[in-house]
mmCIF file of N, CA, C and O in Angstrom:
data_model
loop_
_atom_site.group_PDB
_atom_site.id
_atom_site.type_symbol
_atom_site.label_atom_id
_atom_site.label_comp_id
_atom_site.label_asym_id
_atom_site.label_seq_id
_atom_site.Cartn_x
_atom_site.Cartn_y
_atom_site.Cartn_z
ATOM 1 N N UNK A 1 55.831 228.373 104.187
ATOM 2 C CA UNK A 1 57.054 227.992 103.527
ATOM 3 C C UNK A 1 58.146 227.916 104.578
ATOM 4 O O UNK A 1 58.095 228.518 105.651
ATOM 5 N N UNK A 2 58.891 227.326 104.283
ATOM 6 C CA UNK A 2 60.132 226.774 105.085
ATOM 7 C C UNK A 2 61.258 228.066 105.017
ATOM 8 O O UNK A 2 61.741 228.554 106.039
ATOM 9 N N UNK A 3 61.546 228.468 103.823
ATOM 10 C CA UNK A 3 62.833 228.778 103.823
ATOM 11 C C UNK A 3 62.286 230.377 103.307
ATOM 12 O O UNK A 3 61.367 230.383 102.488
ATOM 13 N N UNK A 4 62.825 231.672 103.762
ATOM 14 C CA UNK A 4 62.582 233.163 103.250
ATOM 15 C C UNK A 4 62.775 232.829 101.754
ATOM 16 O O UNK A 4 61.896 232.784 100.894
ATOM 17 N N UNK A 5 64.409 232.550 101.578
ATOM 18 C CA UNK A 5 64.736 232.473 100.146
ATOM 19 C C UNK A 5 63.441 231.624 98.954
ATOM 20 O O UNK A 5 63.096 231.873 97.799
ATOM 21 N N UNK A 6 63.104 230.757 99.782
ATOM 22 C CA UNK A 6 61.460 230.317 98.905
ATOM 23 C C UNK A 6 60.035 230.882 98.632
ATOM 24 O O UNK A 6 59.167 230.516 97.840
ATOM 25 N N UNK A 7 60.083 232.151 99.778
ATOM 26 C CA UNK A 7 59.058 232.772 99.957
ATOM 27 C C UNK A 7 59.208 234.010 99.508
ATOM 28 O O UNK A 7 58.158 234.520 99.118
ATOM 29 N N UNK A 8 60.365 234.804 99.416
ATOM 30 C CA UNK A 8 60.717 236.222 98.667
ATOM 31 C C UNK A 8 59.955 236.505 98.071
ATOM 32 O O UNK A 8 59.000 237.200 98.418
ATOM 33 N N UNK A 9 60.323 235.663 96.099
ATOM 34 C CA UNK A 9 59.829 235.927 95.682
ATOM 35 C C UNK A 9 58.379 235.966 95.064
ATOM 36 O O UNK A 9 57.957 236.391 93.988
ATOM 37 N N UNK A 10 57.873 235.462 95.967
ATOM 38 C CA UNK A 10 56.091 235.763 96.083
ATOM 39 C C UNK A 10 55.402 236.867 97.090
ATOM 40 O O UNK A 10 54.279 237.372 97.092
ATOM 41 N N UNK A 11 56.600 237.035 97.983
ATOM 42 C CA UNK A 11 56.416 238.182 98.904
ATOM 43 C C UNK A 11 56.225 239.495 97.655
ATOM 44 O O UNK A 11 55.281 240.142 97.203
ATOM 45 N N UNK A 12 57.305 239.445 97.496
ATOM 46 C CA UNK A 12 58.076 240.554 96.257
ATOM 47 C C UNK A 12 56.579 240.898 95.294
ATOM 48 O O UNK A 12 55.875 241.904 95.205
ATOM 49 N N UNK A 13 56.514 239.532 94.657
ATOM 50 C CA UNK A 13 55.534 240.132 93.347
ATOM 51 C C UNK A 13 53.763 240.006 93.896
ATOM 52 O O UNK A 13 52.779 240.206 93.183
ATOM 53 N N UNK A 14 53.770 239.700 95.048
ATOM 54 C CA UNK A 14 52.414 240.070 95.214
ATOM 55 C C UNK A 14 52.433 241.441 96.165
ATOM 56 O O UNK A 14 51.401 242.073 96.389
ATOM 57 N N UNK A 15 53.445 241.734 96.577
ATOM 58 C CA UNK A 15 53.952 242.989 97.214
ATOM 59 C C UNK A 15 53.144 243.062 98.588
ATOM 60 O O UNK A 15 52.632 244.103 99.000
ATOM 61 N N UNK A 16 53.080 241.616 99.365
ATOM 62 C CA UNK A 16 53.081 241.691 100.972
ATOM 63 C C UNK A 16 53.908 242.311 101.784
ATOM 64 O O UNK A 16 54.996 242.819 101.509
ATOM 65 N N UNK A 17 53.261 242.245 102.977
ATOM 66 C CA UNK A 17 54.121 243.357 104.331
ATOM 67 C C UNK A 17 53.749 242.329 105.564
ATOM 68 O O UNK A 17 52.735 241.832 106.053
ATOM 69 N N UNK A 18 55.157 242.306 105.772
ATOM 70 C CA UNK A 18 55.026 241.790 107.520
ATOM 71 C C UNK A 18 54.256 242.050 108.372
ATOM 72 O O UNK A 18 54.204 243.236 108.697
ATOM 73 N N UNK A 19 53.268 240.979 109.144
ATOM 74 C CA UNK A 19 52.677 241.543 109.564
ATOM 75 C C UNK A 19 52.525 240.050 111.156
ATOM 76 O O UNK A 19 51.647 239.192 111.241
ATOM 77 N N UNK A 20 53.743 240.287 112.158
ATOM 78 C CA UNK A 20 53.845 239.334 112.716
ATOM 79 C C UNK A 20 52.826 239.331 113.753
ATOM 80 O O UNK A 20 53.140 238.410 114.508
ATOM 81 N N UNK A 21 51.513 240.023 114.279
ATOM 82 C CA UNK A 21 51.469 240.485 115.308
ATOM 83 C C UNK A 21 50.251 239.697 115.161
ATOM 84 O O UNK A 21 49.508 240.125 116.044
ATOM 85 N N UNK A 22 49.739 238.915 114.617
ATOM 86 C CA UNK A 22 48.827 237.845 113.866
ATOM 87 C C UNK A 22 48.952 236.828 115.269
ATOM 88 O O UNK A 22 48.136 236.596 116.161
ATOM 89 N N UNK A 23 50.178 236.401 115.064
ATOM 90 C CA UNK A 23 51.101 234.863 115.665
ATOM 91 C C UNK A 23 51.397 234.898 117.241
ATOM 92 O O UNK A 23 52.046 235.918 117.471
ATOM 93 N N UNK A 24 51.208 234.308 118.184
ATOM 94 C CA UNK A 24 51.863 234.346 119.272
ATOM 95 C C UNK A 24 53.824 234.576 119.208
ATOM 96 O O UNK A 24 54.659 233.831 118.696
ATOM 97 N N UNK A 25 53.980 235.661 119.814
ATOM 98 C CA UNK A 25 55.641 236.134 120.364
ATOM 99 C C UNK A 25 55.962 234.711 120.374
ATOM 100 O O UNK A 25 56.651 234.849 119.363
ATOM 101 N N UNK A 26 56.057 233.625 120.591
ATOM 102 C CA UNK A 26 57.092 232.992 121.317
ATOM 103 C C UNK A 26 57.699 231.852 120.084
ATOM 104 O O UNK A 26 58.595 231.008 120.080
ATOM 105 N N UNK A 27 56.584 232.386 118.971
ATOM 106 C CA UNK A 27 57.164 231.116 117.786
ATOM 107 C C UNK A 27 58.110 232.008 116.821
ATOM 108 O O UNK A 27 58.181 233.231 116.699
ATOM 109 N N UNK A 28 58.789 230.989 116.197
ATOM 110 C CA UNK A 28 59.891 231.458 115.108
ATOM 111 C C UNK A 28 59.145 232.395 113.989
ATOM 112 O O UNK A 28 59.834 233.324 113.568
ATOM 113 N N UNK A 29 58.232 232.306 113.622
ATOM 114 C CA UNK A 29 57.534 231.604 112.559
ATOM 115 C C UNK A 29 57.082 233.757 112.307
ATOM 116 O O UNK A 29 56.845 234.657 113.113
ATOM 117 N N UNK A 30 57.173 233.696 110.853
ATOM 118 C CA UNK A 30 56.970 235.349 109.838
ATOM 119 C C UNK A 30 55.797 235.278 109.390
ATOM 120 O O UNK A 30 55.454 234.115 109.177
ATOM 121 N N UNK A 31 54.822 236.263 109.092
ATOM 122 C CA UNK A 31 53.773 236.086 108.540
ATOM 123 C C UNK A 31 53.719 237.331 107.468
ATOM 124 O O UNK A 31 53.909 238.401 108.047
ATOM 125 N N UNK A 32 53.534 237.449 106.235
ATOM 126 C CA UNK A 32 53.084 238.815 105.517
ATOM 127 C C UNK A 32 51.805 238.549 104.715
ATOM 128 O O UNK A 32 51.407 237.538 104.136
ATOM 129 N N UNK A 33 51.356 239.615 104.843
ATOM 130 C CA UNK A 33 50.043 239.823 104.472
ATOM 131 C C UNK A 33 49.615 240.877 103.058
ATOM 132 O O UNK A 33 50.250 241.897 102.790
ATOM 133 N N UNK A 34 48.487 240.409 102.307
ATOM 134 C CA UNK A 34 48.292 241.535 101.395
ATOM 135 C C UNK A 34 46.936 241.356 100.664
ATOM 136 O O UNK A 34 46.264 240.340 100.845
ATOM 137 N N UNK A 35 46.636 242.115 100.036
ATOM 138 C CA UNK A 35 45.647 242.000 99.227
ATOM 139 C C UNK A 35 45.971 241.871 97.796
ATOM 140 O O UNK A 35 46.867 242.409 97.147
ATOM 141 N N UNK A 36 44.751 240.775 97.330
ATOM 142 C CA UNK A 36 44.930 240.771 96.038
ATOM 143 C C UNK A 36 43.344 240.590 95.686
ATOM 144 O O UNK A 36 42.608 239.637 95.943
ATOM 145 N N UNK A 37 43.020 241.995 94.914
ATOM 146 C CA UNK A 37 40.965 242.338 94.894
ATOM 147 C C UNK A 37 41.031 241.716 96.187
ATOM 148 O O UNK A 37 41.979 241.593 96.963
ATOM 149 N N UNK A 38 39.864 241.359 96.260
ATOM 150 C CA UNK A 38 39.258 240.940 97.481
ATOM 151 C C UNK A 38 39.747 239.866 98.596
ATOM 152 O O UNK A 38 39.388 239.693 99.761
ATOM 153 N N UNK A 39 40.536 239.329 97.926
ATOM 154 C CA UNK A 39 40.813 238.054 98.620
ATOM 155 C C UNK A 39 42.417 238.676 99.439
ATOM 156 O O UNK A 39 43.180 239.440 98.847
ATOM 157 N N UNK A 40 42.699 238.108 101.005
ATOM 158 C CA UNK A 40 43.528 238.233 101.585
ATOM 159 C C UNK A 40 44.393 237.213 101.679
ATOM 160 O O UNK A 40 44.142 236.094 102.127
ATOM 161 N N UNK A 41 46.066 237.853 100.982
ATOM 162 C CA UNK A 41 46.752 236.635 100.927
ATOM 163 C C UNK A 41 47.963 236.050 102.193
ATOM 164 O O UNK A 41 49.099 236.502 102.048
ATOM 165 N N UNK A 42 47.769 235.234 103.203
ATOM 166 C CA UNK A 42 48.914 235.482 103.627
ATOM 167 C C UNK A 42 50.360 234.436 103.196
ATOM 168 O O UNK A 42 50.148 233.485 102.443
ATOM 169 N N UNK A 43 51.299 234.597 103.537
ATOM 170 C CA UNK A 43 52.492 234.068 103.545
ATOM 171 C C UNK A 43 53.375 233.649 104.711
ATOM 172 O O UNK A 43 53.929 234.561 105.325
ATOM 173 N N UNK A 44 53.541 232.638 105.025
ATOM 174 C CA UNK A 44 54.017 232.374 106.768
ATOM 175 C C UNK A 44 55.663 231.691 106.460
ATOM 176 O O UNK A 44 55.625 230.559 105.977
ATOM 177 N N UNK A 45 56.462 232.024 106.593
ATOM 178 C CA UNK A 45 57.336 231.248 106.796
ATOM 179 C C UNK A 45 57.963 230.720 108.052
ATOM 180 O O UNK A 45 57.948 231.429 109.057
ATOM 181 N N UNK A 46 58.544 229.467 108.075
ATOM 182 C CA UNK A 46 59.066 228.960 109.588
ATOM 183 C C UNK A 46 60.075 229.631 110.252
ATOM 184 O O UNK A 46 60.215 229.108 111.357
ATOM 185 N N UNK A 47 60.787 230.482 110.099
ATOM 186 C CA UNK A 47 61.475 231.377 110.629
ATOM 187 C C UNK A 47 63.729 230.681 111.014
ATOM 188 O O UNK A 47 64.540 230.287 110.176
ATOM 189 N N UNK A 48 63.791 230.738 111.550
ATOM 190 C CA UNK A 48 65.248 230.183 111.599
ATOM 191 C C UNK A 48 65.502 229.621 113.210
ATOM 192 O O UNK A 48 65.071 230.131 114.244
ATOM 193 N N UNK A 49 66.280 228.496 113.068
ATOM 194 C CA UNK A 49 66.685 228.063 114.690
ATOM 195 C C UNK A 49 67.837 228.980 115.250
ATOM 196 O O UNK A 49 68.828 229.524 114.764
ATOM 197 N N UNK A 50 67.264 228.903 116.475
ATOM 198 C CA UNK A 50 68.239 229.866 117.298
ATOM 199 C C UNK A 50 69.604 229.655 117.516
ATOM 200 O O UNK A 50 70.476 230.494 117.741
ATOM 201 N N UNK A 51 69.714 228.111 117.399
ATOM 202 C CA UNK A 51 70.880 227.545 117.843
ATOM 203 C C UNK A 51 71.786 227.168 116.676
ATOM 204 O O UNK A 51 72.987 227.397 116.819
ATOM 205 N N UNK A 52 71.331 226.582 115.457
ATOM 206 C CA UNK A 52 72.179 226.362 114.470
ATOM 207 C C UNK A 52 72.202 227.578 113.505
ATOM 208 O O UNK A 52 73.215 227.681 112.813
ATOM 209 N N UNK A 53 70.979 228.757 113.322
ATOM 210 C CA UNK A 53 70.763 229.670 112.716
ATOM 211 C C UNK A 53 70.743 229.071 111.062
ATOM 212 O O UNK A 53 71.023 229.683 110.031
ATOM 213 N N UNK A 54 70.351 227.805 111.224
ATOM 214 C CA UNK A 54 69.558 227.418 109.851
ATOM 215 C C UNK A 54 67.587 227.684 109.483
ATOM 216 O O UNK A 54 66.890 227.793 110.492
ATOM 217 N N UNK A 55 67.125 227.734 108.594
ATOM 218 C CA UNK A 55 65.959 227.543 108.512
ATOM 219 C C UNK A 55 65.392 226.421 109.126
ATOM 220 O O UNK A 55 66.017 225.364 109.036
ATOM 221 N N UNK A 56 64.168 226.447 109.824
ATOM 222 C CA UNK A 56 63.395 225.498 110.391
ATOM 223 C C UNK A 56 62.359 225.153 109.330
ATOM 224 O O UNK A 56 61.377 225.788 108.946
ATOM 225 N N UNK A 57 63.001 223.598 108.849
ATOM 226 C CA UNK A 57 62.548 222.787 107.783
ATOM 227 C C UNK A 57 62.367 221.540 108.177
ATOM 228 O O UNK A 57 63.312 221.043 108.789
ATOM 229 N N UNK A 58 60.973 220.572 107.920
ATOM 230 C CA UNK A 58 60.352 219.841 107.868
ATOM 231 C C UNK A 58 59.481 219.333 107.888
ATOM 232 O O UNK A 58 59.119 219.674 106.762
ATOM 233 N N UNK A 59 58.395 218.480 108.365
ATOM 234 C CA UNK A 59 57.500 218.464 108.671
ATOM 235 C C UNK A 59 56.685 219.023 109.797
ATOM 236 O O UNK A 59 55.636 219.647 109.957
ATOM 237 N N UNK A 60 57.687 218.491 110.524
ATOM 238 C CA UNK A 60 57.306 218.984 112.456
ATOM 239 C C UNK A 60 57.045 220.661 111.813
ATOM 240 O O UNK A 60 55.982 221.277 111.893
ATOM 241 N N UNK A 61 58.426 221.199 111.127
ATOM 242 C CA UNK A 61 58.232 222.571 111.724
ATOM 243 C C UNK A 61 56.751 223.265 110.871
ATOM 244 O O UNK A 61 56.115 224.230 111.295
ATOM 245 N N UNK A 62 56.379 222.346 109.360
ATOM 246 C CA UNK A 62 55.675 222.374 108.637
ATOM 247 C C UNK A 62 53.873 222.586 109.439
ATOM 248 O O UNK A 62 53.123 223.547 109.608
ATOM 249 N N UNK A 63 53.816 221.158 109.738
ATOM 250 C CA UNK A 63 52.820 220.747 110.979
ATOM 251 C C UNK A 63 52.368 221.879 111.813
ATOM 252 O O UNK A 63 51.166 222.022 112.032
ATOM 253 N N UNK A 64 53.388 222.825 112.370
ATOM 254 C CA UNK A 64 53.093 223.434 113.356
ATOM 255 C C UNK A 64 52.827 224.603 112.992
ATOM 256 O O UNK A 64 51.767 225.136 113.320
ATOM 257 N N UNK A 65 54.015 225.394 112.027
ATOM 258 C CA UNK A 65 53.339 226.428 111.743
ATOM 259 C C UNK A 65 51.991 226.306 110.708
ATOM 260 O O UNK A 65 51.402 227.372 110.529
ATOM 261 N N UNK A 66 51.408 225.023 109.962
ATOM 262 C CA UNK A 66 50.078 225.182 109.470
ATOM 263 C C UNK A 66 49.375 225.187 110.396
ATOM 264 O O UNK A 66 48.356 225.770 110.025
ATOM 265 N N UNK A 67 49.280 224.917 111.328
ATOM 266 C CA UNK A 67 48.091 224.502 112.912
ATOM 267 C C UNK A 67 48.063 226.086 112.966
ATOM 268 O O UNK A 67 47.138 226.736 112.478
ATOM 269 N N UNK A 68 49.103 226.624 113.571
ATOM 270 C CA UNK A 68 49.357 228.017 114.098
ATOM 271 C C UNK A 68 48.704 228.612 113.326
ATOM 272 O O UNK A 68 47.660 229.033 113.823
ATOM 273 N N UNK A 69 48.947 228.997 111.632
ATOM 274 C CA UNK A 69 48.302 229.874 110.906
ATOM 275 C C UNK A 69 47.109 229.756 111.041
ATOM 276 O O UNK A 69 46.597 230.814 111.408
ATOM 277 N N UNK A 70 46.176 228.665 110.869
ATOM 278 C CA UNK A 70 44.781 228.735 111.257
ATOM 279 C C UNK A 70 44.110 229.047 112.290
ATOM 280 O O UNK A 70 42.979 229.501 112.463
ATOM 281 N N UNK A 71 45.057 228.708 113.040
ATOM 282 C CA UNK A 71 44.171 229.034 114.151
ATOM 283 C C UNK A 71 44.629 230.341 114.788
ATOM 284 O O UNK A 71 44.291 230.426 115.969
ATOM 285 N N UNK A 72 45.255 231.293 114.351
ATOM 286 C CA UNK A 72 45.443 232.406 114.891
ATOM 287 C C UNK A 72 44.865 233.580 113.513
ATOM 288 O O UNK A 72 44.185 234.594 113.669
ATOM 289 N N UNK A 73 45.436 232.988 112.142
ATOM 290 C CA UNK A 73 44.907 233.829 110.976
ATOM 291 C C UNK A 73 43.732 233.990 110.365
ATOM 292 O O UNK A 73 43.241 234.899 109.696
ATOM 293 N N UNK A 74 43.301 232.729 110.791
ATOM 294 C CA UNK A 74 41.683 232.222 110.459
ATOM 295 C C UNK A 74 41.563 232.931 108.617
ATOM 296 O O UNK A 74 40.945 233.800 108.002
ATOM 297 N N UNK A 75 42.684 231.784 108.351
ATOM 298 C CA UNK A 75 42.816 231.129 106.379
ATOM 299 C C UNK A 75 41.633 230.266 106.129
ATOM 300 O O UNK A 75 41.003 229.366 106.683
ATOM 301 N N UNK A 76 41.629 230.827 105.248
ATOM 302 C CA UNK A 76 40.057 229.857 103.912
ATOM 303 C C UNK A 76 40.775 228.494 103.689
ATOM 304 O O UNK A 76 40.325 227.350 103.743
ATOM 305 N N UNK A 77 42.245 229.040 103.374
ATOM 306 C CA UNK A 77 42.670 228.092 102.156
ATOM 307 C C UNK A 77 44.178 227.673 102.744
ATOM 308 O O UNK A 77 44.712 228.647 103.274
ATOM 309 N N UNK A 78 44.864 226.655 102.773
ATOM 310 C CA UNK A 78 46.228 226.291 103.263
ATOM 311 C C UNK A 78 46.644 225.859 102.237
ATOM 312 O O UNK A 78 46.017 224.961 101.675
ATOM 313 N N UNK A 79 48.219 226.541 101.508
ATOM 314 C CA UNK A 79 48.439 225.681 100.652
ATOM 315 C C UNK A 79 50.062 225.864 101.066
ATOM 316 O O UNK A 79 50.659 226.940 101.115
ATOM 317 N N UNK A 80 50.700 224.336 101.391
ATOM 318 C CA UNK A 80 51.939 224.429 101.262
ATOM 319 C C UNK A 80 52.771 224.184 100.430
ATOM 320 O O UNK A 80 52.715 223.154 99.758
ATOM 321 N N UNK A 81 53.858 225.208 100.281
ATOM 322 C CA UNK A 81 54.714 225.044 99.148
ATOM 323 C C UNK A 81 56.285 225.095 99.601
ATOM 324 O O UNK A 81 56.767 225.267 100.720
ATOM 325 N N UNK A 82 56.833 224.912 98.488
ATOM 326 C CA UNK A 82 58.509 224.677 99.075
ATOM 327 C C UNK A 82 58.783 223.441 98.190
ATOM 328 O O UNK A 82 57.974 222.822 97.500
ATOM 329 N N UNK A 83 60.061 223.227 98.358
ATOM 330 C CA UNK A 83 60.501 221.929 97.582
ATOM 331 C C UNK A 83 61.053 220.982 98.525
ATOM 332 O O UNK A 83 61.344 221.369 99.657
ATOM 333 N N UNK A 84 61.207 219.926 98.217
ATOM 334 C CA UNK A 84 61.660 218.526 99.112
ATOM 335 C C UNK A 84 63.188 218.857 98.507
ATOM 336 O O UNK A 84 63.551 218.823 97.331
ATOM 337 N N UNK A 85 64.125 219.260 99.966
ATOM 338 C CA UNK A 85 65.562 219.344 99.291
ATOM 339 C C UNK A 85 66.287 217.694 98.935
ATOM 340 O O UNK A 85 67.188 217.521 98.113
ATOM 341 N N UNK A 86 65.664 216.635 99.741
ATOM 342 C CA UNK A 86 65.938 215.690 99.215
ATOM 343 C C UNK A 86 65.274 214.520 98.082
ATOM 344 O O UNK A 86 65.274 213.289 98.074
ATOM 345 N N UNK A 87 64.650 215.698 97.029
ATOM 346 C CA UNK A 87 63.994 215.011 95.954
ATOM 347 C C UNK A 87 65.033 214.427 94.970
ATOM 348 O O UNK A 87 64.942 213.258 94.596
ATOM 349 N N UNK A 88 66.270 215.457 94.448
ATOM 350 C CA UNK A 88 67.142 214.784 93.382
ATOM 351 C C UNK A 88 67.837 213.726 93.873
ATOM 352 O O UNK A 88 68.642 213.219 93.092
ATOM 353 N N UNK A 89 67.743 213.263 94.946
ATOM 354 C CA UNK A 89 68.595 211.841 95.818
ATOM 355 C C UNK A 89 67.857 210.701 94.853
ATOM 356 O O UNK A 89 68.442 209.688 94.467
ATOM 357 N N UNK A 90 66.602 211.001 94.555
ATOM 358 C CA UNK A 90 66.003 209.920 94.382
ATOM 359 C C UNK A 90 65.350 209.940 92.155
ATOM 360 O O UNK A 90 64.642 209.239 91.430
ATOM 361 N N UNK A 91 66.203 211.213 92.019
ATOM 362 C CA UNK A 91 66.282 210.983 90.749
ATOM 363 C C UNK A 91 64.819 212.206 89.929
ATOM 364 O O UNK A 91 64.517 212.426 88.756
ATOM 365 N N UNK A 92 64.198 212.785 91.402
ATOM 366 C CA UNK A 92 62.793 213.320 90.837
ATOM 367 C C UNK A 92 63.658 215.222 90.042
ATOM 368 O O UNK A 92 64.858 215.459 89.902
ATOM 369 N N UNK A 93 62.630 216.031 89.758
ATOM 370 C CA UNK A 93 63.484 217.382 89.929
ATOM 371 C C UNK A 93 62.089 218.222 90.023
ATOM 372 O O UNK A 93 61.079 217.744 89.507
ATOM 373 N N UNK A 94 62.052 219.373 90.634
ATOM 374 C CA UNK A 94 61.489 220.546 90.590
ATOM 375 C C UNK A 94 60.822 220.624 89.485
ATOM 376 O O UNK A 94 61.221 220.555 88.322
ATOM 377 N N UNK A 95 59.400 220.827 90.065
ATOM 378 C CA UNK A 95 58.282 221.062 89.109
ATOM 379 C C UNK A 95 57.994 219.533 88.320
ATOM 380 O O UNK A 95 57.501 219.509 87.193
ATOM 381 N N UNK A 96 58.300 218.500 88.930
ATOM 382 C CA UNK A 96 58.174 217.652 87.893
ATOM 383 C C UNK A 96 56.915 216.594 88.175
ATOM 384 O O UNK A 96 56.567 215.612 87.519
ATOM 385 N N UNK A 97 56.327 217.204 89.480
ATOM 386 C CA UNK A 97 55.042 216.680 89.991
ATOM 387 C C UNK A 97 54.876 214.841 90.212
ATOM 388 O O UNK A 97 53.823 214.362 90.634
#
C-alpha cells in the first residue's frame, strides 16, 4: 500500500507488528507482519519521500516495492490495494469496481 493512513486500518484489525528487518536498509518502504491460523500475513507500505515528506505513491513506487517484497519476503500471494486518488476526476468512486 501506498499510503500508512490506507494500511492502518488492516494493520490494526489483523493486529500486525513491524517487522522492517525483512527489506534492505536503504528503501523507504515498512513491512508488518502477522499471523492469521496458519497463513502469514504481510503488509508493506511505500514509506514517505525524504524531500517533500509526502507518501511515495504510484506506480514506479508500486512496481518496486512489489519486486522488493518478493523477493526479499518470499509471499505466496501479492495483492495490491489502495485507491486511485485520481478516480473521482473521471466520475468513478471507491469500491465501485
Amino acid at each position: 500500500m501506498a499510503m500508512a493512513e490506507e494500511a492502518q486500518p488492516i494493520i490494526d484489525q489483523l493486529g500486525l507488528t513491524r517487522s522492517d528487518d525483512s527489506l534492505p536498509s536503504e528503501l523507504p518502504f515498512k513491512v508488518y507482519h502477522g499471523r492469521q491460523g496458519e497463513l502469514l500475513v504481510s503488509v508493506g507500505i511505500s514509506g514517505v519521500d525524504p524531500r517533500y515528506e509526502v507518501a511515495k505513491i504510484g506506480t514506479q513506487a508500486a512496481t518496486l516495492m512489489a519486486y522488493v517484497t518478493v523477493q526479499f519476503v518470499k509471499v505466496e500471494l501479492v495483492i495490491s490495494a489502495g485507491t486511485d486518488g485520481g478516480c473521482g476526476k473521471g466520475g468513478g468512486k471507491v469500491g465501485s469496481g
